Amino acid sequence: MEKASFSLRSSAYLDALTQEIERKLQRALAYPSQRLKVLQELFADIALEVDDRAREMIVRTEQDTISPAEDSIHGQLCFYDVLADYYVEAPKQGKPILDLIVQLWSQSFASHIFSLLFHKWLFEVQLDNSEVLLRFSSALVQGATNVFWIDIHTNTRRFQSFFGYLLEEVALEPKRVNKIPVQIQKLKVEPVLLHYFSQLKALQGMELRMTTSTRLKACLYSFTSPGGPMYPTRTVRHAAWDALDLLFPVGRYPRHLISLFFRLLYPWYWPSSCWNFIVSCIKAVLYSVLGLIFSSWAKLEEPKMS
C-alpha cells in the first residue's frame, strides 16, 4: 500500500510539472513578443536541481524501491533527469509537450528543452517516419551542443548526467547510436553549404529583425575562417564571404581587413594563402586577356556582318 501510495503521489507531482511545462509552451506559442523570455525561463526551470521537498515526492530512498532518476551524478538530481525518465515510462504524458515544441521548433531554447526532456524517449520509442526521426535527431544534436557550451561558459556540471547517458547508453551502444541518421552531419558537407549560401541571395534587400540579422551575420562569418572547429574548405570560405558581402555590404572592407590581420597571426597559413593569391591573380589576368581577345574578334566581325 505504501509503495502504491508513493507511486500515485509521484505520478501526480510529475503530471503537475508536465501541465506547467505545457502551459508555458502554450504561452510562448500564443504571445510571440514573450516567446524568447518564456522559453528561456522554462529551460532554466527544468535545468534546476530538485529541492528536498520535491525530492521526497519523486524519489524513494529505500534500496529496493528506487526511482529510475535517483542515481544522478554526484548526488545532483535535476528536474530534467526525472522528467526524461517519466516520459519514457509514460510517453502519452509527454506527447502534448512534444507537439508544442515542434510548433516552436525554430525558436531559441526549443532544441535545449527537447534534448533535455526527450533524449531518453528518442532512443526508446520506435519512430517509423524517417523525416520525423531526422528532425528529432537534429534537434538532439543541436540542443546537446548548446547545453554543452552552457556548462563550459558557466564552469558547472549541471548537464553531466545528460551527457553521461549519451555516452554510456547511446555512443557505446551500436543499436542506439545507429538510430541517429547520418544526414544530420550533412549541414557541414561542402555541396550542401554551397547550395545554402547560393540561395541566401534571395534575402538581399529584405529587412530582417536585429536578432535574425545578427545571428545570420555571425553564422556566415564563422565559415569564413580556416581551422577549427568546422574546418571549412577554401571554396566554402569564399562562398561565405560572397554571401556576407552581398547581404551586409556595410562594413565589408573593415571585415576583410580584420580577417587579413588575424590570418597574419598564423604563419602556417601563409604559404597556402600566397599560392592561392598568385593563382587568383594569374586567373584574373588570363580571363582579362581572353576577354579582350574575344571582344576584339567581335569588333572585327561586325563590319563583315554589316
PDB file of C-alpha atoms in Angstrom:
ATOM      1  CA  MET A   1       0.000   0.000   0.000  1.00  0.00           C
ATOM      2  CA  GLU A   2       2.835   2.374   0.863  1.00  0.00           C
ATOM      3  CA  LYS A   3       4.538   1.760  -2.492  1.00  0.00           C
ATOM      4  CA  ALA A   4       1.282   2.282  -4.375  1.00  0.00           C
ATOM      5  CA  SER A   5       0.599   5.464  -2.427  1.00  0.00           C
ATOM      6  CA  PHE A   6       4.061   6.800  -3.196  1.00  0.00           C
ATOM      7  CA  SER A   7       3.680   5.911  -6.867  1.00  0.00           C
ATOM      8  CA  LEU A   8       0.407   7.815  -7.044  1.00  0.00           C
ATOM      9  CA  ARG A   9       1.901  10.855  -5.313  1.00  0.00           C
ATOM     10  CA  SER A  10       4.929  10.773  -7.588  1.00  0.00           C
ATOM     11  CA  SER A  11       2.808  10.466 -10.736  1.00  0.00           C
ATOM     12  CA  ALA A  12       0.535  13.277  -9.581  1.00  0.00           C
ATOM     13  CA  TYR A  13       3.538  15.520  -8.937  1.00  0.00           C
ATOM     14  CA  LEU A  14       5.095  14.744 -12.320  1.00  0.00           C
ATOM     15  CA  ASP A  15       1.743  15.284 -14.023  1.00  0.00           C
ATOM     16  CA  ALA A  16       1.543  18.701 -12.383  1.00  0.00           C
ATOM     17  CA  LEU A  17       5.047  19.534 -13.640  1.00  0.00           C
ATOM     18  CA  THR A  18       4.057  18.383 -17.105  1.00  0.00           C
ATOM     19  CA  GLN A  19       0.972  20.582 -17.083  1.00  0.00           C
ATOM     20  CA  GLU A  20       3.053  23.569 -16.017  1.00  0.00           C
ATOM     21  CA  ILE A  21       5.531  22.962 -18.842  1.00  0.00           C
ATOM     22  CA  GLU A  22       2.642  22.621 -21.293  1.00  0.00           C
ATOM     23  CA  ARG A  23       1.115  25.852 -20.029  1.00  0.00           C
ATOM     24  CA  LYS A  24       4.361  27.778 -20.553  1.00  0.00           C
ATOM     25  CA  LEU A  25       4.825  26.371 -24.050  1.00  0.00           C
ATOM     26  CA  GLN A  26       1.273  27.373 -24.937  1.00  0.00           C
ATOM     27  CA  ARG A  27       2.001  30.855 -23.637  1.00  0.00           C
ATOM     28  CA  ALA A  28       5.143  31.058 -25.757  1.00  0.00           C
ATOM     29  CA  LEU A  29       3.135  29.995 -28.788  1.00  0.00           C
ATOM     30  CA  ALA A  30       0.329  32.485 -28.123  1.00  0.00           C
ATOM     31  CA  TYR A  31       2.496  35.545 -27.389  1.00  0.00           C
ATOM     32  CA  PRO A  32       5.355  35.937 -29.891  1.00  0.00           C
ATOM     33  CA  SER A  33       6.697  39.033 -28.126  1.00  0.00           C
ATOM     34  CA  GLN A  34       7.236  36.999 -24.924  1.00  0.00           C
ATOM     35  CA  ARG A  35       8.394  33.823 -26.670  1.00  0.00           C
ATOM     36  CA  LEU A  36      12.125  34.091 -26.047  1.00  0.00           C
ATOM     37  CA  LYS A  37      11.705  35.068 -22.408  1.00  0.00           C
ATOM     38  CA  VAL A  38       9.211  32.271 -21.696  1.00  0.00           C
ATOM     39  CA  LEU A  39      11.322  29.573 -23.361  1.00  0.00           C
ATOM     40  CA  GLN A  40      14.444  30.788 -21.588  1.00  0.00           C
ATOM     41  CA  GLU A  41      12.655  30.665 -18.233  1.00  0.00           C
ATOM     42  CA  LEU A  42      11.282  27.192 -18.969  1.00  0.00           C
ATOM     43  CA  PHE A  43      14.737  25.918 -19.877  1.00  0.00           C
ATOM     44  CA  ALA A  44      16.113  27.337 -16.619  1.00  0.00           C
ATOM     45  CA  ASP A  45      13.276  25.690 -14.680  1.00  0.00           C
ATOM     46  CA  ILE A  46      13.830  22.173 -15.999  1.00  0.00           C
ATOM     47  CA  ALA A  47      17.587  22.545 -15.513  1.00  0.00           C
ATOM     48  CA  LEU A  48      17.145  23.388 -11.819  1.00  0.00           C
ATOM     49  CA  GLU A  49      18.264  20.938  -9.181  1.00  0.00           C
ATOM     50  CA  VAL A  50      15.390  19.174  -7.411  1.00  0.00           C
ATOM     51  CA  ASP A  51      14.955  20.619  -3.916  1.00  0.00           C
ATOM     52  CA  ASP A  52      14.452  18.500  -0.792  1.00  0.00           C
ATOM     53  CA  ARG A  53      10.673  18.832  -0.747  1.00  0.00           C
ATOM     54  CA  ALA A  54      10.295  17.831  -4.384  1.00  0.00           C
ATOM     55  CA  ARG A  55      12.829  15.010  -3.925  1.00  0.00           C
ATOM     56  CA  GLU A  56      10.633  13.490  -1.224  1.00  0.00           C
ATOM     57  CA  MET A  57       7.735  13.484  -3.670  1.00  0.00           C
ATOM     58  CA  ILE A  58       9.714  11.931  -6.523  1.00  0.00           C
ATOM     59  CA  VAL A  59      12.441   9.693  -5.112  1.00  0.00           C
ATOM     60  CA  ARG A  60      12.147   6.792  -2.708  1.00  0.00           C
ATOM     61  CA  THR A  61      15.222   6.277  -0.571  1.00  0.00           C
ATOM     62  CA  GLU A  62      14.698   2.558   0.089  1.00  0.00           C
ATOM     63  CA  GLN A  63      17.186   0.481  -1.857  1.00  0.00           C
ATOM     64  CA  ASP A  64      14.559  -1.897  -3.194  1.00  0.00           C
ATOM     65  CA  THR A  65      12.220   0.829  -4.446  1.00  0.00           C
ATOM     66  CA  ILE A  66      14.372   3.457  -6.072  1.00  0.00           C
ATOM     67  CA  SER A  67      13.121   5.824  -8.727  1.00  0.00           C
ATOM     68  CA  PRO A  68      14.956   5.494 -12.074  1.00  0.00           C
ATOM     69  CA  ALA A  69      16.342   9.027 -11.803  1.00  0.00           C
ATOM     70  CA  GLU A  70      17.557   8.826  -8.237  1.00  0.00           C
ATOM     71  CA  ASP A  71      21.128   7.818  -9.053  1.00  0.00           C
ATOM     72  CA  SER A  72      22.274  11.114 -10.556  1.00  0.00           C
ATOM     73  CA  ILE A  73      25.922  12.049 -10.840  1.00  0.00           C
ATOM     74  CA  HIS A  74      27.493  13.320  -7.604  1.00  0.00           C
ATOM     75  CA  GLY A  75      24.069  13.276  -5.940  1.00  0.00           C
ATOM     76  CA  GLN A  76      22.780  16.110  -8.154  1.00  0.00           C
ATOM     77  CA  LEU A  77      19.282  15.463  -9.409  1.00  0.00           C
ATOM     78  CA  CYS A  78      17.717  17.952 -11.818  1.00  0.00           C
ATOM     79  CA  PHE A  79      14.115  18.167 -12.940  1.00  0.00           C
ATOM     80  CA  TYR A  80      15.036  17.152 -16.483  1.00  0.00           C
ATOM     81  CA  ASP A  81      16.520  13.902 -15.109  1.00  0.00           C
ATOM     82  CA  VAL A  82      13.207  12.944 -13.551  1.00  0.00           C
ATOM     83  CA  LEU A  83      11.031  14.128 -16.425  1.00  0.00           C
ATOM     84  CA  ALA A  84      13.154  12.366 -19.053  1.00  0.00           C
ATOM     85  CA  ASP A  85      12.580   9.065 -17.239  1.00  0.00           C
ATOM     86  CA  TYR A  86       8.895   9.847 -16.780  1.00  0.00           C
ATOM     87  CA  TYR A  87       8.300  10.470 -20.492  1.00  0.00           C
ATOM     88  CA  VAL A  88       9.879   7.117 -21.287  1.00  0.00           C
ATOM     89  CA  GLU A  89       7.601   5.343 -18.822  1.00  0.00           C
ATOM     90  CA  ALA A  90       4.517   7.401 -19.745  1.00  0.00           C
ATOM     91  CA  PRO A  91       5.022   8.636 -23.332  1.00  0.00           C
ATOM     92  CA  LYS A  92       1.399   9.773 -23.636  1.00  0.00           C
ATOM     93  CA  GLN A  93       2.028  12.351 -20.917  1.00  0.00           C
ATOM     94  CA  GLY A  94       4.864  13.903 -22.885  1.00  0.00           C
ATOM     95  CA  LYS A  95       3.136  13.959 -26.270  1.00  0.00           C
ATOM     96  CA  PRO A  96       1.356  17.337 -25.805  1.00  0.00           C
ATOM     97  CA  ILE A  97       4.679  18.894 -24.819  1.00  0.00           C
ATOM     98  CA  LEU A  98       6.400  17.344 -27.815  1.00  0.00           C
ATOM     99  CA  ASP A  99       3.728  18.649 -30.175  1.00  0.00           C
ATOM    100  CA  LEU A 100       4.113  22.173 -28.795  1.00  0.00           C
ATOM    101  CA  ILE A 101       7.905  22.061 -29.081  1.00  0.00           C
ATOM    102  CA  VAL A 102       7.568  21.054 -32.742  1.00  0.00           C
ATOM    103  CA  GLN A 103       5.457  24.173 -33.337  1.00  0.00           C
ATOM    104  CA  LEU A 104       8.194  26.256 -31.689  1.00  0.00           C
ATOM    105  CA  TRP A 105      10.954  24.389 -33.487  1.00  0.00           C
ATOM    106  CA  SER A 106      12.832  27.385 -34.903  1.00  0.00           C
ATOM    107  CA  GLN A 107      12.854  29.345 -31.637  1.00  0.00           C
ATOM    108  CA  SER A 108      15.809  29.764 -29.298  1.00  0.00           C
ATOM    109  CA  PHE A 109      15.919  27.239 -26.450  1.00  0.00           C
ATOM    110  CA  ALA A 110      13.413  24.904 -28.157  1.00  0.00           C
ATOM    111  CA  SER A 111      16.154  22.400 -29.016  1.00  0.00           C
ATOM    112  CA  HIS A 112      17.618  22.796 -25.496  1.00  0.00           C
ATOM    113  CA  ILE A 113      14.287  21.873 -23.933  1.00  0.00           C
ATOM    114  CA  PHE A 114      13.662  18.991 -26.336  1.00  0.00           C
ATOM    115  CA  SER A 115      17.096  17.439 -25.811  1.00  0.00           C
ATOM    116  CA  LEU A 116      16.808  17.537 -22.019  1.00  0.00           C
ATOM    117  CA  LEU A 117      13.247  16.233 -21.776  1.00  0.00           C
ATOM    118  CA  PHE A 118      13.179  13.689 -24.597  1.00  0.00           C
ATOM    119  CA  HIS A 119      16.752  12.434 -25.059  1.00  0.00           C
ATOM    120  CA  LYS A 120      15.860   9.068 -23.488  1.00  0.00           C
ATOM    121  CA  TRP A 121      12.443   8.888 -25.132  1.00  0.00           C
ATOM    122  CA  LEU A 122      14.035   9.304 -28.575  1.00  0.00           C
ATOM    123  CA  PHE A 123      16.072   6.121 -28.168  1.00  0.00           C
ATOM    124  CA  GLU A 124      13.349   4.069 -26.505  1.00  0.00           C
ATOM    125  CA  VAL A 125      10.404   4.611 -28.888  1.00  0.00           C
ATOM    126  CA  GLN A 126      10.056   3.306 -32.416  1.00  0.00           C
ATOM    127  CA  LEU A 127       9.679   6.076 -34.994  1.00  0.00           C
ATOM    128  CA  ASP A 128       8.763   4.766 -38.436  1.00  0.00           C
ATOM    129  CA  ASN A 129       8.747   8.179 -40.121  1.00  0.00           C
ATOM    130  CA  SER A 130      12.306   8.870 -41.276  1.00  0.00           C
ATOM    131  CA  GLU A 131      11.675  12.616 -41.639  1.00  0.00           C
ATOM    132  CA  VAL A 132      10.425  12.877 -38.056  1.00  0.00           C
ATOM    133  CA  LEU A 133      13.401  10.873 -36.810  1.00  0.00           C
ATOM    134  CA  LEU A 134      15.759  13.160 -38.733  1.00  0.00           C
ATOM    135  CA  ARG A 135      14.105  16.253 -37.262  1.00  0.00           C
ATOM    136  CA  PHE A 136      14.262  14.940 -33.696  1.00  0.00           C
ATOM    137  CA  SER A 137      17.843  13.717 -34.088  1.00  0.00           C
ATOM    138  CA  SER A 138      18.935  17.091 -35.455  1.00  0.00           C
ATOM    139  CA  ALA A 139      17.269  18.846 -32.520  1.00  0.00           C
ATOM    140  CA  LEU A 140      19.002  16.479 -30.094  1.00  0.00           C
ATOM    141  CA  VAL A 141      22.431  17.170 -31.589  1.00  0.00           C
ATOM    142  CA  GLN A 142      21.824  20.917 -31.689  1.00  0.00           C
ATOM    143  CA  GLY A 143      20.422  21.007 -28.162  1.00  0.00           C
ATOM    144  CA  ALA A 144      23.250  18.876 -26.782  1.00  0.00           C
ATOM    145  CA  THR A 145      25.791  21.214 -28.364  1.00  0.00           C
ATOM    146  CA  ASN A 146      24.110  24.255 -26.867  1.00  0.00           C
ATOM    147  CA  VAL A 147      23.830  22.905 -23.323  1.00  0.00           C
ATOM    148  CA  PHE A 148      27.426  21.669 -23.504  1.00  0.00           C
ATOM    149  CA  TRP A 149      28.634  25.213 -24.094  1.00  0.00           C
ATOM    150  CA  ILE A 150      26.405  26.483 -21.301  1.00  0.00           C
ATOM    151  CA  ASP A 151      28.209  24.176 -18.876  1.00  0.00           C
ATOM    152  CA  ILE A 152      31.563  25.282 -20.299  1.00  0.00           C
ATOM    153  CA  HIS A 153      30.836  29.011 -20.048  1.00  0.00           C
ATOM    154  CA  THR A 154      29.336  28.779 -16.555  1.00  0.00           C
ATOM    155  CA  ASN A 155      32.004  26.362 -15.272  1.00  0.00           C
ATOM    156  CA  THR A 156      29.348  23.935 -13.988  1.00  0.00           C
ATOM    157  CA  ARG A 157      28.342  20.302 -14.488  1.00  0.00           C
ATOM    158  CA  ARG A 158      24.609  20.807 -14.471  1.00  0.00           C
ATOM    159  CA  PHE A 159      24.156  18.615 -17.554  1.00  0.00           C
ATOM    160  CA  GLN A 160      26.705  15.939 -16.764  1.00  0.00           C
ATOM    161  CA  SER A 161      24.048  13.250 -16.283  1.00  0.00           C
ATOM    162  CA  PHE A 162      22.610  14.134 -19.692  1.00  0.00           C
ATOM    163  CA  PHE A 163      25.968  13.652 -21.402  1.00  0.00           C
ATOM    164  CA  GLY A 164      26.666  10.589 -19.273  1.00  0.00           C
ATOM    165  CA  TYR A 165      23.559   8.958 -20.732  1.00  0.00           C
ATOM    166  CA  LEU A 166      24.514   9.936 -24.302  1.00  0.00           C
ATOM    167  CA  LEU A 167      27.973   8.446 -23.782  1.00  0.00           C
ATOM    168  CA  GLU A 168      27.193   5.251 -21.883  1.00  0.00           C
ATOM    169  CA  GLU A 169      23.748   4.389 -23.206  1.00  0.00           C
ATOM    170  CA  VAL A 170      23.958   5.739 -26.757  1.00  0.00           C
ATOM    171  CA  ALA A 171      27.503   6.242 -28.047  1.00  0.00           C
ATOM    172  CA  LEU A 172      28.680   2.887 -26.659  1.00  0.00           C
ATOM    173  CA  GLU A 173      25.549   1.042 -27.789  1.00  0.00           C
ATOM    174  CA  PRO A 174      25.629   0.376 -31.566  1.00  0.00           C
ATOM    175  CA  LYS A 175      21.884  -0.264 -31.792  1.00  0.00           C
ATOM    176  CA  ARG A 176      21.115   3.132 -30.300  1.00  0.00           C
ATOM    177  CA  VAL A 177      23.835   5.202 -31.901  1.00  0.00           C
ATOM    178  CA  ASN A 178      22.884   3.814 -35.327  1.00  0.00           C
ATOM    179  CA  LYS A 179      19.409   5.183 -34.770  1.00  0.00           C
ATOM    180  CA  ILE A 180      20.738   8.701 -35.377  1.00  0.00           C
ATOM    181  CA  PRO A 181      20.514   9.331 -39.152  1.00  0.00           C
ATOM    182  CA  VAL A 182      23.752  10.090 -40.940  1.00  0.00           C
ATOM    183  CA  GLN A 183      22.062  13.081 -42.632  1.00  0.00           C
ATOM    184  CA  ILE A 184      22.436  15.290 -39.505  1.00  0.00           C
ATOM    185  CA  GLN A 185      26.149  15.762 -40.337  1.00  0.00           C
ATOM    186  CA  LYS A 186      25.160  16.892 -43.880  1.00  0.00           C
ATOM    187  CA  LEU A 187      24.972  20.597 -42.981  1.00  0.00           C
ATOM    188  CA  LYS A 188      28.764  20.642 -42.945  1.00  0.00           C
ATOM    189  CA  VAL A 189      29.195  18.868 -46.281  1.00  0.00           C
ATOM    190  CA  GLU A 190      30.597  21.240 -48.881  1.00  0.00           C
ATOM    191  CA  PRO A 191      27.953  20.880 -51.646  1.00  0.00           C
ATOM    192  CA  VAL A 192      25.130  21.427 -49.153  1.00  0.00           C
ATOM    193  CA  LEU A 193      26.788  24.508 -47.668  1.00  0.00           C
ATOM    194  CA  LEU A 194      27.466  25.968 -51.105  1.00  0.00           C
ATOM    195  CA  HIS A 195      23.828  25.398 -52.049  1.00  0.00           C
ATOM    196  CA  TYR A 196      22.598  27.199 -48.939  1.00  0.00           C
ATOM    197  CA  PHE A 197      24.996  30.096 -49.456  1.00  0.00           C
ATOM    198  CA  SER A 198      23.904  30.491 -53.078  1.00  0.00           C
ATOM    199  CA  GLN A 199      20.234  30.598 -52.031  1.00  0.00           C
ATOM    200  CA  LEU A 200      20.855  33.318 -49.448  1.00  0.00           C
ATOM    201  CA  LYS A 201      20.885  35.902 -52.248  1.00  0.00           C
ATOM    202  CA  ALA A 202      17.079  35.806 -52.036  1.00  0.00           C
ATOM    203  CA  LEU A 203      17.388  37.682 -48.730  1.00  0.00           C
ATOM    204  CA  GLN A 204      19.148  40.651 -50.338  1.00  0.00           C
ATOM    205  CA  GLY A 205      17.269  43.854 -49.639  1.00  0.00           C
ATOM    206  CA  MET A 206      14.909  42.297 -47.108  1.00  0.00           C
ATOM    207  CA  GLU A 207      14.562  43.945 -43.713  1.00  0.00           C
ATOM    208  CA  LEU A 208      15.465  41.345 -41.118  1.00  0.00           C
ATOM    209  CA  ARG A 209      14.939  41.627 -37.390  1.00  0.00           C
ATOM    210  CA  MET A 210      18.006  42.700 -35.460  1.00  0.00           C
ATOM    211  CA  THR A 211      18.374  39.311 -33.739  1.00  0.00           C
ATOM    212  CA  THR A 212      17.945  37.413 -37.012  1.00  0.00           C
ATOM    213  CA  SER A 213      20.396  39.680 -38.805  1.00  0.00           C
ATOM    214  CA  THR A 214      22.987  39.324 -36.037  1.00  0.00           C
ATOM    215  CA  ARG A 215      22.709  35.531 -35.971  1.00  0.00           C
ATOM    216  CA  LEU A 216      22.913  35.236 -39.740  1.00  0.00           C
ATOM    217  CA  LYS A 217      25.948  37.515 -39.870  1.00  0.00           C
ATOM    218  CA  ALA A 218      27.688  35.554 -37.081  1.00  0.00           C
ATOM    219  CA  CYS A 219      26.890  32.233 -38.767  1.00  0.00           C
ATOM    220  CA  LEU A 220      28.262  33.352 -42.125  1.00  0.00           C
ATOM    221  CA  TYR A 221      31.342  34.882 -40.510  1.00  0.00           C
ATOM    222  CA  SER A 222      32.068  31.603 -38.689  1.00  0.00           C
ATOM    223  CA  PHE A 223      32.502  29.911 -42.089  1.00  0.00           C
ATOM    224  CA  THR A 224      34.989  32.479 -43.393  1.00  0.00           C
ATOM    225  CA  SER A 225      37.924  31.447 -41.211  1.00  0.00           C
ATOM    226  CA  PRO A 226      40.094  28.361 -41.728  1.00  0.00           C
ATOM    227  CA  GLY A 227      40.739  25.934 -38.912  1.00  0.00           C
ATOM    228  CA  GLY A 228      38.557  24.537 -36.141  1.00  0.00           C
ATOM    229  CA  PRO A 229      36.000  23.729 -35.158  1.00  0.00           C
ATOM    230  CA  MET A 230      34.441  23.241 -38.612  1.00  0.00           C
ATOM    231  CA  TYR A 231      37.498  23.371 -40.915  1.00  0.00           C
ATOM    232  CA  PRO A 232      35.607  24.902 -43.867  1.00  0.00           C
ATOM    233  CA  THR A 233      37.262  24.455 -47.244  1.00  0.00           C
ATOM    234  CA  ARG A 234      38.541  27.393 -49.266  1.00  0.00           C
ATOM    235  CA  THR A 235      35.529  27.148 -51.581  1.00  0.00           C
ATOM    236  CA  VAL A 236      33.156  27.289 -48.618  1.00  0.00           C
ATOM    237  CA  ARG A 237      35.036  30.235 -47.106  1.00  0.00           C
ATOM    238  CA  HIS A 238      34.821  32.251 -50.305  1.00  0.00           C
ATOM    239  CA  ALA A 239      31.146  31.404 -50.764  1.00  0.00           C
ATOM    240  CA  ALA A 240      30.505  32.547 -47.182  1.00  0.00           C
ATOM    241  CA  TRP A 241      32.395  35.796 -47.854  1.00  0.00           C
ATOM    242  CA  ASP A 242      30.361  36.395 -51.015  1.00  0.00           C
ATOM    243  CA  ALA A 243      27.077  35.841 -49.151  1.00  0.00           C
ATOM    244  CA  LEU A 244      28.217  38.010 -46.259  1.00  0.00           C
ATOM    245  CA  ASP A 245      29.284  40.875 -48.519  1.00  0.00           C
ATOM    246  CA  LEU A 246      26.081  40.610 -50.554  1.00  0.00           C
ATOM    247  CA  LEU A 247      23.698  40.678 -47.595  1.00  0.00           C
ATOM    248  CA  PHE A 248      25.703  43.032 -45.363  1.00  0.00           C
ATOM    249  CA  PRO A 249      27.642  45.435 -47.600  1.00  0.00           C
ATOM    250  CA  VAL A 250      28.118  47.940 -44.779  1.00  0.00           C
ATOM    251  CA  GLY A 251      31.426  47.177 -43.112  1.00  0.00           C
ATOM    252  CA  ARG A 252      32.619  44.972 -45.952  1.00  0.00           C
ATOM    253  CA  TYR A 253      36.164  46.314 -46.196  1.00  0.00           C
ATOM    254  CA  PRO A 254      36.806  46.528 -42.436  1.00  0.00           C
ATOM    255  CA  ARG A 255      35.716  42.880 -42.142  1.00  0.00           C
ATOM    256  CA  HIS A 256      38.207  41.799 -44.780  1.00  0.00           C
ATOM    257  CA  LEU A 257      40.993  43.835 -43.211  1.00  0.00           C
ATOM    258  CA  ILE A 258      40.300  42.342 -39.779  1.00  0.00           C
ATOM    259  CA  SER A 259      40.247  38.863 -41.295  1.00  0.00           C
ATOM    260  CA  LEU A 260      43.540  39.513 -43.071  1.00  0.00           C
ATOM    261  CA  PHE A 261      45.094  40.748 -39.828  1.00  0.00           C
ATOM    262  CA  PHE A 262      44.130  37.579 -37.981  1.00  0.00           C
ATOM    263  CA  ARG A 263      45.351  35.429 -40.852  1.00  0.00           C
ATOM    264  CA  LEU A 264      48.765  37.093 -40.487  1.00  0.00           C
ATOM    265  CA  LEU A 265      48.905  35.874 -36.879  1.00  0.00           C
ATOM    266  CA  TYR A 266      49.081  32.273 -38.124  1.00  0.00           C
ATOM    267  CA  PRO A 267      52.244  31.869 -40.247  1.00  0.00           C
ATOM    268  CA  TRP A 268      51.407  28.272 -41.202  1.00  0.00           C
ATOM    269  CA  TYR A 269      48.584  29.642 -43.380  1.00  0.00           C
ATOM    270  CA  TRP A 270      50.874  31.995 -45.291  1.00  0.00           C
ATOM    271  CA  PRO A 271      52.194  29.536 -47.959  1.00  0.00           C
ATOM    272  CA  SER A 272      48.723  28.372 -48.990  1.00  0.00           C
ATOM    273  CA  SER A 273      47.364  31.921 -48.890  1.00  0.00           C
ATOM    274  CA  CYS A 274      50.209  33.231 -51.037  1.00  0.00           C
ATOM    275  CA  TRP A 275      49.851  30.394 -53.510  1.00  0.00           C
ATOM    276  CA  ASN A 276      46.091  30.905 -53.798  1.00  0.00           C
ATOM    277  CA  PHE A 277      46.637  34.639 -54.226  1.00  0.00           C
ATOM    278  CA  ILE A 278      49.137  34.045 -57.052  1.00  0.00           C
ATOM    279  CA  VAL A 279      46.807  31.555 -58.740  1.00  0.00           C
ATOM    280  CA  SER A 280      43.901  34.001 -58.422  1.00  0.00           C
ATOM    281  CA  CYS A 281      45.974  36.805 -59.966  1.00  0.00           C
ATOM    282  CA  ILE A 282      47.030  34.585 -62.865  1.00  0.00           C
ATOM    283  CA  LYS A 283      43.422  33.550 -63.451  1.00  0.00           C
ATOM    284  CA  ALA A 284      42.272  37.169 -63.325  1.00  0.00           C
ATOM    285  CA  VAL A 285      44.939  38.267 -65.861  1.00  0.00           C
ATOM    286  CA  LEU A 286      44.173  35.282 -68.098  1.00  0.00           C
ATOM    287  CA  TYR A 287      40.432  35.957 -68.046  1.00  0.00           C
ATOM    288  CA  SER A 288      41.087  39.641 -68.819  1.00  0.00           C
ATOM    289  CA  VAL A 289      43.292  38.770 -71.789  1.00  0.00           C
ATOM    290  CA  LEU A 290      40.750  36.279 -73.102  1.00  0.00           C
ATOM    291  CA  GLY A 291      38.024  38.877 -72.659  1.00  0.00           C
ATOM    292  CA  LEU A 292      39.997  41.415 -74.693  1.00  0.00           C
ATOM    293  CA  ILE A 293      40.665  38.850 -77.413  1.00  0.00           C
ATOM    294  CA  PHE A 294      37.016  37.857 -77.691  1.00  0.00           C
ATOM    295  CA  SER A 295      35.881  41.498 -77.699  1.00  0.00           C
ATOM    296  CA  SER A 296      38.432  42.296 -80.460  1.00  0.00           C
ATOM    297  CA  TRP A 297      37.152  39.396 -82.562  1.00  0.00           C
ATOM    298  CA  ALA A 298      33.610  40.601 -82.058  1.00  0.00           C
ATOM    299  CA  LYS A 299      34.534  44.082 -83.272  1.00  0.00           C
ATOM    300  CA  LEU A 300      36.318  42.652 -86.327  1.00  0.00           C
ATOM    301  CA  GLU A 301      33.282  40.545 -87.205  1.00  0.00           C
ATOM    302  CA  GLU A 302      30.839  43.450 -87.013  1.00  0.00           C
ATOM    303  CA  PRO A 303      31.949  45.161 -90.281  1.00  0.00           C
ATOM    304  CA  LYS A 304      31.805  41.882 -92.209  1.00  0.00           C
ATOM    305  CA  MET A 305      28.277  41.200 -90.983  1.00  0.00           C
ATOM    306  CA  SER A 306      27.167  44.693 -91.936  1.00  0.00           C
TER     307      SER A 306
END
